[in-house]
PDB file of N, CA and C in Angstrom:
ATOM      1  N   UNK A  81      13.622  29.292   7.062  1.00  0.00           N
ATOM      2  CA  UNK A  81      12.293  27.829   6.529  1.00  0.00           C
ATOM      3  C   UNK A  81      13.148  27.218   6.265  1.00  0.00           C
ATOM      4  N   UNK A  82      13.180  25.352   6.396  1.00  0.00           N
ATOM      5  CA  UNK A  82      13.678  25.139   5.302  1.00  0.00           C
ATOM      6  C   UNK A  82      13.278  24.137   4.006  1.00  0.00           C
ATOM      7  N   UNK A  83      14.190  24.258   2.844  1.00  0.00           N
ATOM      8  CA  UNK A  83      13.943  24.195   2.077  1.00  0.00           C
ATOM      9  C   UNK A  83      13.486  22.672   1.590  1.00  0.00           C
ATOM     10  N   UNK A  84      11.560  22.518   1.321  1.00  0.00           N
ATOM     11  CA  UNK A  84      11.058  21.102   1.146  1.00  0.00           C
ATOM     12  C   UNK A  84      12.245  20.116   0.235  1.00  0.00           C
ATOM     13  N   UNK A  85      12.357  18.850   0.422  1.00  0.00           N
ATOM     14  CA  UNK A  85      13.180  18.317   0.060  1.00  0.00           C
ATOM     15  C   UNK A  85      12.095  17.541  -1.255  1.00  0.00           C
ATOM     16  N   UNK A  86      12.424  17.902  -2.829  1.00  0.00           N
ATOM     17  CA  UNK A  86      11.777  17.050  -3.676  1.00  0.00           C
ATOM     18  C   UNK A  86      12.266  15.736  -4.151  1.00  0.00           C
ATOM     19  N   UNK A  87      11.756  14.786  -4.611  1.00  0.00           N
ATOM     20  CA  UNK A  87      11.909  13.166  -5.101  1.00  0.00           C
ATOM     21  C   UNK A  87      11.101  13.209  -6.258  1.00  0.00           C
ATOM     22  N   UNK A  88      11.882  13.570  -7.452  1.00  0.00           N
ATOM     23  CA  UNK A  88      10.979  13.335  -8.495  1.00  0.00           C
ATOM     24  C   UNK A  88      10.898  11.877  -9.117  1.00  0.00           C
ATOM     25  N   UNK A  89      11.957  11.022  -8.805  1.00  0.00           N
ATOM     26  CA  UNK A  89      12.131   9.825  -8.978  1.00  0.00           C
ATOM     27  C   UNK A  89      11.730   8.914  -8.264  1.00  0.00           C
ATOM     28  N   UNK A  90      11.103   9.536  -7.184  1.00  0.00           N
ATOM     29  CA  UNK A  90      10.266   8.179  -6.055  1.00  0.00           C
ATOM     30  C   UNK A  90       8.861   7.375  -6.958  1.00  0.00           C
ATOM     31  N   UNK A  91       7.756   7.932  -7.361  1.00  0.00           N
ATOM     32  CA  UNK A  91       6.970   7.635  -8.235  1.00  0.00           C
ATOM     33  C   UNK A  91       7.621   6.595  -9.193  1.00  0.00           C
ATOM     34  N   UNK A  92       8.304   7.400 -10.154  1.00  0.00           N
ATOM     35  CA  UNK A  92       9.194   5.801 -11.344  1.00  0.00           C
ATOM     36  C   UNK A  92       9.647   4.776 -10.359  1.00  0.00           C
ATOM     37  N   UNK A  93      10.511   5.031  -9.263  1.00  0.00           N
ATOM     38  CA  UNK A  93      11.031   3.529  -8.448  1.00  0.00           C
ATOM     39  C   UNK A  93       9.725   3.128  -7.925  1.00  0.00           C
ATOM     40  N   UNK A  94       8.674   3.000  -7.608  1.00  0.00           N
ATOM     41  CA  UNK A  94       7.975   2.626  -6.456  1.00  0.00           C
ATOM     42  C   UNK A  94       7.261   1.813  -7.717  1.00  0.00           C
ATOM     43  N   UNK A  95       7.111   2.533  -9.143  1.00  0.00           N
ATOM     44  CA  UNK A  95       6.591   1.541  -9.799  1.00  0.00           C
ATOM     45  C   UNK A  95       7.131   0.517 -10.449  1.00  0.00           C
ATOM     46  N   UNK A  96       7.801   0.389 -10.125  1.00  0.00           N
ATOM     47  CA  UNK A  96       8.995  -0.003 -10.979  1.00  0.00           C
ATOM     48  C   UNK A  96       8.994  -1.056 -10.114  1.00  0.00           C
ATOM     49  N   UNK A  97       9.113  -1.098  -8.713  1.00  0.00           N
ATOM     50  CA  UNK A  97       9.114  -2.123  -7.737  1.00  0.00           C
ATOM     51  C   UNK A  97       7.726  -3.026  -7.869  1.00  0.00           C
ATOM     52  N   UNK A  98       6.523  -2.307  -7.567  1.00  0.00           N
ATOM     53  CA  UNK A  98       5.323  -3.196  -8.033  1.00  0.00           C
ATOM     54  C   UNK A  98       5.267  -3.863  -9.148  1.00  0.00           C
ATOM     55  N   UNK A  99       5.995  -3.589  -9.923  1.00  0.00           N
ATOM     56  CA  UNK A  99       5.879  -4.228 -11.528  1.00  0.00           C
ATOM     57  C   UNK A  99       6.096  -5.350 -11.567  1.00  0.00           C
ATOM     58  N   UNK A 100       8.012  -5.373 -11.094  1.00  0.00           N
ATOM     59  CA  UNK A 100       8.759  -6.142 -10.695  1.00  0.00           C
ATOM     60  C   UNK A 100       8.034  -7.459 -10.047  1.00  0.00           C
ATOM     61  N   UNK A 101       7.481  -6.910  -8.856  1.00  0.00           N
ATOM     62  CA  UNK A 101       7.164  -8.027  -8.019  1.00  0.00           C
ATOM     63  C   UNK A 101       5.722  -8.530  -8.910  1.00  0.00           C
ATOM     64  N   UNK A 102       4.616  -7.984  -9.196  1.00  0.00           N
ATOM     65  CA  UNK A 102       4.128  -8.269  -9.899  1.00  0.00           C
ATOM     66  C   UNK A 102       4.570  -9.109 -11.235  1.00  0.00           C
ATOM     67  N   UNK A 103       4.834  -8.779 -11.726  1.00  0.00           N
ATOM     68  CA  UNK A 103       6.244 -10.172 -12.674  1.00  0.00           C
ATOM     69  C   UNK A 103       6.533 -11.121 -12.315  1.00  0.00           C
ATOM     70  N   UNK A 104       7.276 -10.968 -10.719  1.00  0.00           N
ATOM     71  CA  UNK A 104       7.506 -12.418 -10.461  1.00  0.00           C
ATOM     72  C   UNK A 104       6.658 -12.738  -9.778  1.00  0.00           C
ATOM     73  N   UNK A 105       5.809 -12.520  -9.839  1.00  0.00           N
ATOM     74  CA  UNK A 105       4.309 -13.383  -8.870  1.00  0.00           C
ATOM     75  C   UNK A 105       3.382 -14.095 -10.070  1.00  0.00           C
ATOM     76  N   UNK A 106       3.716 -13.629 -11.467  1.00  0.00           N
ATOM     77  CA  UNK A 106       2.821 -13.904 -12.206  1.00  0.00           C
ATOM     78  C   UNK A 106       3.925 -14.642 -13.140  1.00  0.00           C
ATOM     79  N   UNK A 107       5.088 -14.373 -13.025  1.00  0.00           N
ATOM     80  CA  UNK A 107       5.735 -15.454 -13.602  1.00  0.00           C
ATOM     81  C   UNK A 107       5.759 -17.304 -13.039  1.00  0.00           C
ATOM     82  N   UNK A 108       6.195 -16.963 -11.899  1.00  0.00           N
ATOM     83  CA  UNK A 108       6.120 -18.190 -10.452  1.00  0.00           C
ATOM     84  C   UNK A 108       4.787 -19.032 -11.387  1.00  0.00           C
ATOM     85  N   UNK A 109       3.508 -18.106 -11.536  1.00  0.00           N
ATOM     86  CA  UNK A 109       2.430 -18.913 -11.476  1.00  0.00           C
ATOM     87  C   UNK A 109       2.236 -19.575 -12.409  1.00  0.00           C
ATOM     88  N   UNK A 110       2.822 -18.946 -13.269  1.00  0.00           N
ATOM     89  CA  UNK A 110       2.905 -19.569 -14.915  1.00  0.00           C
ATOM     90  C   UNK A 110       3.516 -20.224 -15.173  1.00  0.00           C
ATOM     91  N   UNK A 111       4.787 -20.812 -14.488  1.00  0.00           N
ATOM     92  CA  UNK A 111       5.351 -21.617 -14.381  1.00  0.00           C
ATOM     93  C   UNK A 111       5.181 -23.162 -13.985  1.00  0.00           C
ATOM     94  N   UNK A 112       4.545 -22.619 -12.313  1.00  0.00           N
ATOM     95  CA  UNK A 112       3.698 -23.276 -11.709  1.00  0.00           C
ATOM     96  C   UNK A 112       2.477 -24.560 -12.502  1.00  0.00           C
ATOM     97  N   UNK A 113       2.172 -23.274 -13.432  1.00  0.00           N
ATOM     98  CA  UNK A 113       0.840 -24.172 -14.172  1.00  0.00           C
ATOM     99  C   UNK A 113       1.770 -24.440 -15.364  1.00  0.00           C
ATOM    100  N   UNK A 114       2.256 -24.459 -15.652  1.00  0.00           N
ATOM    101  CA  UNK A 114       3.205 -25.232 -17.225  1.00  0.00           C
ATOM    102  C   UNK A 114       2.380 -23.889 -17.993  1.00  0.00           C
ATOM    103  N   UNK A 115       2.008 -22.847 -18.019  1.00  0.00           N
ATOM    104  CA  UNK A 115       1.164 -22.125 -19.288  1.00  0.00           C
ATOM    105  C   UNK A 115       2.527 -21.437 -19.546  1.00  0.00           C
ATOM    106  N   UNK A 116       3.518 -21.190 -19.200  1.00  0.00           N
ATOM    107  CA  UNK A 116       4.604 -20.216 -19.751  1.00  0.00           C
ATOM    108  C   UNK A 116       5.831 -20.809 -19.708  1.00  0.00           C
ATOM    109  N   UNK A 117       6.829 -20.506 -20.526  1.00  0.00           N
ATOM    110  CA  UNK A 117       8.827 -20.690 -19.980  1.00  0.00           C
ATOM    111  C   UNK A 117       9.511 -19.396 -19.684  1.00  0.00           C
ATOM    112  N   UNK A 118      10.221 -19.724 -18.615  1.00  0.00           N
ATOM    113  CA  UNK A 118      10.817 -18.845 -18.826  1.00  0.00           C
ATOM    114  C   UNK A 118      11.670 -18.127 -19.969  1.00  0.00           C
ATOM    115  N   UNK A 119      11.864 -16.866 -20.435  1.00  0.00           N
ATOM    116  CA  UNK A 119      12.421 -16.309 -21.632  1.00  0.00           C
ATOM    117  C   UNK A 119      13.773 -15.826 -21.506  1.00  0.00           C
ATOM    118  N   UNK A 120      13.795 -15.307 -20.034  1.00  0.00           N
ATOM    119  CA  UNK A 120      14.979 -14.799 -19.807  1.00  0.00           C
ATOM    120  C   UNK A 120      16.338 -15.970 -19.822  1.00  0.00           C
ATOM    121  N   UNK A 121      16.788 -15.926 -20.590  1.00  0.00           N
ATOM    122  CA  UNK A 121      18.171 -16.904 -20.902  1.00  0.00           C
ATOM    123  C   UNK A 121      19.085 -16.513 -19.139  1.00  0.00           C
ATOM    124  N   UNK A 122      19.010 -15.937 -18.556  1.00  0.00           N
ATOM    125  CA  UNK A 122      19.964 -15.841 -17.479  1.00  0.00           C
ATOM    126  C   UNK A 122      19.067 -16.550 -16.384  1.00  0.00           C
ATOM    127  N   UNK A 123      17.707 -16.585 -16.534  1.00  0.00           N
ATOM    128  CA  UNK A 123      16.995 -17.137 -15.258  1.00  0.00           C
ATOM    129  C   UNK A 123      16.341 -18.680 -15.697  1.00  0.00           C
ATOM    130  N   UNK A 124      16.414 -18.743 -16.702  1.00  0.00           N
ATOM    131  CA  UNK A 124      15.651 -19.915 -17.315  1.00  0.00           C
ATOM    132  C   UNK A 124      16.040 -21.480 -16.524  1.00  0.00           C
ATOM    133  N   UNK A 125      17.674 -21.606 -16.313  1.00  0.00           N
ATOM    134  CA  UNK A 125      17.673 -22.693 -15.864  1.00  0.00           C
ATOM    135  C   UNK A 125      17.037 -23.098 -14.283  1.00  0.00           C
ATOM    136  N   UNK A 126      17.033 -22.236 -13.611  1.00  0.00           N
ATOM    137  CA  UNK A 126      16.321 -21.804 -12.404  1.00  0.00           C
ATOM    138  C   UNK A 126      14.761 -22.464 -12.121  1.00  0.00           C
ATOM    139  N   UNK A 127      14.822 -22.731 -10.780  1.00  0.00           N
ATOM    140  CA  UNK A 127      13.616 -23.403 -10.509  1.00  0.00           C
ATOM    141  C   UNK A 127      12.407 -22.430 -10.211  1.00  0.00           C
ATOM    142  N   UNK A 128      11.160 -22.696 -10.044  1.00  0.00           N
ATOM    143  CA  UNK A 128      10.206 -21.077 -10.058  1.00  0.00           C
ATOM    144  C   UNK A 128      10.457 -20.501  -8.916  1.00  0.00           C
ATOM    145  N   UNK A 129      10.457 -21.312  -8.158  1.00  0.00           N
ATOM    146  CA  UNK A 129      10.363 -20.343  -6.838  1.00  0.00           C
ATOM    147  C   UNK A 129      11.743 -19.337  -6.461  1.00  0.00           C
ATOM    148  N   UNK A 130      12.615 -20.044  -6.802  1.00  0.00           N
ATOM    149  CA  UNK A 130      14.432 -19.019  -6.911  1.00  0.00           C
ATOM    150  C   UNK A 130      13.899 -17.968  -7.847  1.00  0.00           C
ATOM    151  N   UNK A 131      13.380 -18.431  -8.920  1.00  0.00           N
ATOM    152  CA  UNK A 131      13.160 -16.920 -10.040  1.00  0.00           C
ATOM    153  C   UNK A 131      12.445 -16.039  -8.886  1.00  0.00           C
ATOM    154  N   UNK A 132      10.774 -16.789  -7.984  1.00  0.00           N
ATOM    155  CA  UNK A 132      10.481 -15.596  -7.884  1.00  0.00           C
ATOM    156  C   UNK A 132      10.966 -14.935  -5.884  1.00  0.00           C
ATOM    157  N   UNK A 133      12.302 -15.854  -5.852  1.00  0.00           N
ATOM    158  CA  UNK A 133      13.166 -14.380  -4.997  1.00  0.00           C
ATOM    159  C   UNK A 133      13.699 -14.174  -5.487  1.00  0.00           C
ATOM    160  N   UNK A 134      13.802 -14.038  -6.480  1.00  0.00           N
ATOM    161  CA  UNK A 134      15.371 -13.715  -7.519  1.00  0.00           C
ATOM    162  C   UNK A 134      14.635 -12.204  -6.956  1.00  0.00           C
ATOM    163  N   UNK A 135      13.198 -12.047  -8.029  1.00  0.00           N
ATOM    164  CA  UNK A 135      12.241 -10.904  -8.262  1.00  0.00           C
ATOM    165  C   UNK A 135      12.427 -10.307  -6.875  1.00  0.00           C
ATOM    166  N   UNK A 136      11.442 -10.872  -5.554  1.00  0.00           N
ATOM    167  CA  UNK A 136      11.792 -10.320  -4.256  1.00  0.00           C
ATOM    168  C   UNK A 136      13.062  -9.728  -4.161  1.00  0.00           C
ATOM    169  N   UNK A 137      14.024 -10.508  -4.201  1.00  0.00           N
ATOM    170  CA  UNK A 137      15.355  -9.522  -3.822  1.00  0.00           C
ATOM    171  C   UNK A 137      15.659  -8.414  -4.384  1.00  0.00           C
ATOM    172  N   UNK A 138      15.324  -8.293  -5.899  1.00  0.00           N
ATOM    173  CA  UNK A 138      15.827  -6.575  -6.614  1.00  0.00           C
ATOM    174  C   UNK A 138      14.469  -6.348  -6.484  1.00  0.00           C
ATOM    175  N   UNK A 139      13.626  -6.504  -5.673  1.00  0.00           N
ATOM    176  CA  UNK A 139      12.484  -5.242  -5.373  1.00  0.00           C
ATOM    177  C   UNK A 139      13.286  -4.563  -4.383  1.00  0.00           C
ATOM    178  N   UNK A 140      13.254  -5.305  -3.077  1.00  0.00           N
ATOM    179  CA  UNK A 140      13.955  -5.051  -2.022  1.00  0.00           C
ATOM    180  C   UNK A 140      14.970  -4.016  -2.050  1.00  0.00           C
ATOM    181  N   UNK A 141      16.155  -4.426  -3.235  1.00  0.00           N
ATOM    182  CA  UNK A 141      16.979  -3.681  -3.644  1.00  0.00           C
ATOM    183  C   UNK A 141      16.717  -1.961  -4.775  1.00  0.00           C
ATOM    184  N   UNK A 142      15.730  -2.750  -4.933  1.00  0.00           N
ATOM    185  CA  UNK A 142      14.642  -1.267  -6.052  1.00  0.00           C
ATOM    186  C   UNK A 142      14.239  -0.785  -4.588  1.00  0.00           C
ATOM    187  N   UNK A 143      13.688  -0.374  -3.855  1.00  0.00           N
ATOM    188  CA  UNK A 143      13.112   0.114  -2.429  1.00  0.00           C
ATOM    189  C   UNK A 143      14.517   0.521  -1.614  1.00  0.00           C
ATOM    190  N   UNK A 144      15.509   0.098  -1.971  1.00  0.00           N
ATOM    191  CA  UNK A 144      16.482   0.806  -0.684  1.00  0.00           C
ATOM    192  C   UNK A 144      17.214   1.942  -1.737  1.00  0.00           C
ATOM    193  N   UNK A 145      16.866   1.824  -2.934  1.00  0.00           N
ATOM    194  CA  UNK A 145      17.063   3.361  -3.813  1.00  0.00           C
ATOM    195  C   UNK A 145      16.503   4.599  -3.358  1.00  0.00           C
ATOM    196  N   UNK A 146      15.138   3.969  -2.659  1.00  0.00           N
ATOM    197  CA  UNK A 146      14.485   5.032  -2.013  1.00  0.00           C
ATOM    198  C   UNK A 146      14.064   6.270  -0.645  1.00  0.00           C
ATOM    199  N   UNK A 147      16.001   5.390   0.018  1.00  0.00           N
ATOM    200  CA  UNK A 147      16.577   5.672   1.322  1.00  0.00           C
ATOM    201  C   UNK A 147      17.990   6.208   0.748  1.00  0.00           C
ATOM    202  N   UNK A 148      17.902   6.846  -0.505  1.00  0.00           N
ATOM    203  CA  UNK A 148      19.255   7.359  -0.820  1.00  0.00           C
ATOM    204  C   UNK A 148      19.132   8.424  -1.259  1.00  0.00           C
ATOM    205  N   UNK A 149      20.044   9.849  -1.527  1.00  0.00           N
ATOM    206  CA  UNK A 149      19.767  10.626  -2.147  1.00  0.00           C
ATOM    207  C   UNK A 149      19.907  10.482  -4.072  1.00  0.00           C
ATOM    208  N   UNK A 150      19.755   9.375  -4.686  1.00  0.00           N
ATOM    209  CA  UNK A 150      19.127   9.008  -5.726  1.00  0.00           C
ATOM    210  C   UNK A 150      17.502   9.785  -6.530  1.00  0.00           C
ATOM    211  N   UNK A 151      16.364   9.330  -4.726  1.00  0.00           N
ATOM    212  CA  UNK A 151      14.725  10.012  -6.130  1.00  0.00           C
ATOM    213  C   UNK A 151      15.221  11.587  -5.810  1.00  0.00           C
ATOM    214  N   UNK A 152      15.808  11.922  -5.170  1.00  0.00           N
ATOM    215  CA  UNK A 152      16.185  13.962  -5.377  1.00  0.00           C
ATOM    216  C   UNK A 152      16.988  14.241  -6.650  1.00  0.00           C
ATOM    217  N   UNK A 153      17.530  13.090  -7.369  1.00  0.00           N
ATOM    218  CA  UNK A 153      18.463  13.447  -8.336  1.00  0.00           C
ATOM    219  C   UNK A 153      16.543  14.147  -9.464  1.00  0.00           C
ATOM    220  N   UNK A 154      17.512  15.205 -10.023  1.00  0.00           N
ATOM    221  CA  UNK A 154      16.656  16.000 -11.203  1.00  0.00           C
ATOM    222  C   UNK A 154      17.124  15.251 -13.016  1.00  0.00           C
ATOM    223  N   UNK A 155      17.543  13.886 -12.896  1.00  0.00           N
ATOM    224  CA  UNK A 155      18.494  13.633 -14.232  1.00  0.00           C
ATOM    225  C   UNK A 155      17.331  13.674 -15.006  1.00  0.00           C
ATOM    226  N   UNK A 156      16.998  13.917 -16.263  1.00  0.00           N
ATOM    227  CA  UNK A 156      16.497  13.366 -17.305  1.00  0.00           C
ATOM    228  C   UNK A 156      16.760  11.819 -18.013  1.00  0.00           C
ATOM    229  N   UNK A 157      17.872  12.065 -17.667  1.00  0.00           N
ATOM    230  CA  UNK A 157      18.745  10.638 -18.211  1.00  0.00           C
ATOM    231  C   UNK A 157      17.992   9.550 -16.964  1.00  0.00           C
ATOM    232  N   UNK A 158      17.823   9.807 -15.882  1.00  0.00           N
ATOM    233  CA  UNK A 158      17.268   8.630 -14.953  1.00  0.00           C
ATOM    234  C   UNK A 158      15.567   8.782 -15.040  1.00  0.00           C
ATOM    235  N   UNK A 159      15.336   9.497 -14.983  1.00  0.00           N
ATOM    236  CA  UNK A 159      13.811   9.915 -15.283  1.00  0.00           C
ATOM    237  C   UNK A 159      13.513   8.850 -16.175  1.00  0.00           C
ATOM    238  N   UNK A 160      13.735   9.090 -17.168  1.00  0.00           N
ATOM    239  CA  UNK A 160      13.568   8.971 -18.975  1.00  0.00           C
ATOM    240  C   UNK A 160      13.983   7.228 -18.506  1.00  0.00           C
ATOM    241  N   UNK A 161      15.066   6.550 -18.114  1.00  0.00           N
ATOM    242  CA  UNK A 161      15.551   5.541 -17.858  1.00  0.00           C
ATOM    243  C   UNK A 161      14.713   4.752 -17.044  1.00  0.00           C
ATOM    244  N   UNK A 162      14.019   5.246 -16.336  1.00  0.00           N
ATOM    245  CA  UNK A 162      12.935   4.235 -15.580  1.00  0.00           C
ATOM    246  C   UNK A 162      11.595   4.121 -16.158  1.00  0.00           C
ATOM    247  N   UNK A 163      11.511   5.731 -17.039  1.00  0.00           N
ATOM    248  CA  UNK A 163      10.116   5.546 -17.541  1.00  0.00           C
ATOM    249  C   UNK A 163      10.205   4.252 -18.403  1.00  0.00           C
ATOM    250  N   UNK A 164      11.380   4.259 -19.376  1.00  0.00           N
ATOM    251  CA  UNK A 164      11.611   2.856 -20.335  1.00  0.00           C
ATOM    252  C   UNK A 164      11.111   1.589 -20.219  1.00  0.00           C
ATOM    253  N   UNK A 165      12.208   1.804 -18.293  1.00  0.00           N
ATOM    254  CA  UNK A 165      12.225   0.427 -17.814  1.00  0.00           C
ATOM    255  C   UNK A 165      10.753   0.436 -17.303  1.00  0.00           C
ATOM    256  N   UNK A 166      10.217   1.068 -16.450  1.00  0.00           N
ATOM    257  CA  UNK A 166       8.825   0.659 -16.446  1.00  0.00           C
ATOM    258  C   UNK A 166       7.964   0.429 -18.156  1.00  0.00           C
ATOM    259  N   UNK A 167       7.941   0.901 -18.827  1.00  0.00           N
ATOM    260  CA  UNK A 167       7.096   0.711 -20.104  1.00  0.00           C
ATOM    261  C   UNK A 167       7.122  -0.972 -20.758  1.00  0.00           C
ATOM    262  N   UNK A 168       8.501  -0.974 -20.171  1.00  0.00           N
ATOM    263  CA  UNK A 168       8.903  -2.413 -20.431  1.00  0.00           C
ATOM    264  C   UNK A 168       8.439  -3.621 -20.233  1.00  0.00           C
ATOM    265  N   UNK A 169       8.304  -3.298 -18.525  1.00  0.00           N
ATOM    266  CA  UNK A 169       7.984  -4.031 -17.560  1.00  0.00           C
ATOM    267  C   UNK A 169       6.260  -4.688 -17.886  1.00  0.00           C
ATOM    268  N   UNK A 170       5.956  -3.267 -17.772  1.00  0.00           N
ATOM    269  CA  UNK A 170       4.102  -3.129 -18.620  1.00  0.00           C
ATOM    270  C   UNK A 170       3.799  -3.851 -20.039  1.00  0.00           C
ATOM    271  N   UNK A 171       5.001  -4.101 -20.532  1.00  0.00           N
ATOM    272  CA  UNK A 171       4.982  -4.785 -21.670  1.00  0.00           C
ATOM    273  C   UNK A 171       4.935  -6.687 -21.543  1.00  0.00           C
ATOM    274  N   UNK A 172       5.628  -6.633 -20.839  1.00  0.00           N
ATOM    275  CA  UNK A 172       5.879  -8.135 -20.354  1.00  0.00           C
ATOM    276  C   UNK A 172       4.627  -8.303 -19.331  1.00  0.00           C
ATOM    277  N   UNK A 173       4.036  -7.544 -18.841  1.00  0.00           N
ATOM    278  CA  UNK A 173       2.923  -7.812 -17.694  1.00  0.00           C
ATOM    279  C   UNK A 173       1.928  -7.887 -18.896  1.00  0.00           C
ATOM    280  N   UNK A 174       2.025  -7.347 -19.659  1.00  0.00           N
ATOM    281  CA  UNK A 174       0.755  -7.306 -20.723  1.00  0.00           C
ATOM    282  C   UNK A 174       0.228  -9.108 -21.583  1.00  0.00           C
ATOM    283  N   UNK A 175       1.467  -9.298 -21.753  1.00  0.00           N
ATOM    284  CA  UNK A 175       2.345 -10.769 -22.134  1.00  0.00           C
ATOM    285  C   UNK A 175       1.155 -11.773 -21.072  1.00  0.00           C
ATOM    286  N   UNK A 176       1.816 -11.228 -19.883  1.00  0.00           N
ATOM    287  CA  UNK A 176       1.053 -12.671 -18.698  1.00  0.00           C
ATOM    288  C   UNK A 176      -0.257 -12.271 -19.174  1.00  0.00           C
ATOM    289  N   UNK A 177      -1.051 -11.044 -18.766  1.00  0.00           N
ATOM    290  CA  UNK A 177      -2.267 -11.435 -18.663  1.00  0.00           C
ATOM    291  C   UNK A 177      -2.440 -12.358 -20.079  1.00  0.00           C
ATOM    292  N   UNK A 178      -2.529 -12.321 -21.545  1.00  0.00           N
ATOM    293  CA  UNK A 178      -2.512 -12.501 -22.421  1.00  0.00           C
ATOM    294  C   UNK A 178      -2.525 -14.171 -22.159  1.00  0.00           C
ATOM    295  N   UNK A 179      -1.361 -14.470 -20.964  1.00  0.00           N
ATOM    296  CA  UNK A 179      -1.530 -15.815 -21.319  1.00  0.00           C
ATOM    297  C   UNK A 179      -2.592 -16.680 -20.488  1.00  0.00           C
ATOM    298  N   UNK A 180      -3.054 -15.669 -18.983  1.00  0.00           N
ATOM    299  CA  UNK A 180      -3.161 -15.815 -17.930  1.00  0.00           C
ATOM    300  C   UNK A 180      -5.267 -15.976 -18.545  1.00  0.00           C
ATOM    301  N   UNK A 181      -5.248 -14.891 -19.787  1.00  0.00           N
ATOM    302  CA  UNK A 181      -6.414 -15.401 -20.647  1.00  0.00           C
ATOM    303  C   UNK A 181      -6.708 -16.581 -21.462  1.00  0.00           C
ATOM    304  N   UNK A 182      -5.987 -16.509 -22.149  1.00  0.00           N
ATOM    305  CA  UNK A 182      -5.930 -17.673 -23.113  1.00  0.00           C
ATOM    306  C   UNK A 182      -5.773 -19.135 -22.247  1.00  0.00           C
ATOM    307  N   UNK A 183      -5.420 -18.888 -21.306  1.00  0.00           N
ATOM    308  CA  UNK A 183      -5.067 -20.724 -19.594  1.00  0.00           C
ATOM    309  C   UNK A 183      -6.835 -20.429 -19.392  1.00  0.00           C
ATOM    310  N   UNK A 184      -7.238 -19.633 -19.516  1.00  0.00           N
ATOM    311  CA  UNK A 184      -8.259 -19.712 -18.042  1.00  0.00           C
ATOM    312  C   UNK A 184     -10.022 -19.688 -19.224  1.00  0.00           C
ATOM    313  N   UNK A 185     -10.303 -19.781 -20.441  1.00  0.00           N
ATOM    314  CA  UNK A 185     -10.995 -19.484 -21.146  1.00  0.00           C
ATOM    315  C   UNK A 185     -11.089 -20.715 -21.640  1.00  0.00           C
TER     316      UNK A 185
END
């Protein structure tokens, strides 16, 4: 019998992909609406569409990790790193929700 492969990092990586795409879309929307300014100093000089494309490319790179042995690692360090990163993205998306509510109230 073959041993079933476990993928303990698959869900945190998928979550990070979805959160990154949501951040890219909401940032693009907010920049076009003039509701926000890009806070990331590495991206602040770029036009909104370039930021969106970079976010999509980053998500594609993250998705590539799903096809590597990385998803089968049972490392606590990687798991905690991904959980902290997801928490940070959720915090950023919370800021996006606040400006969306303030913009459309």
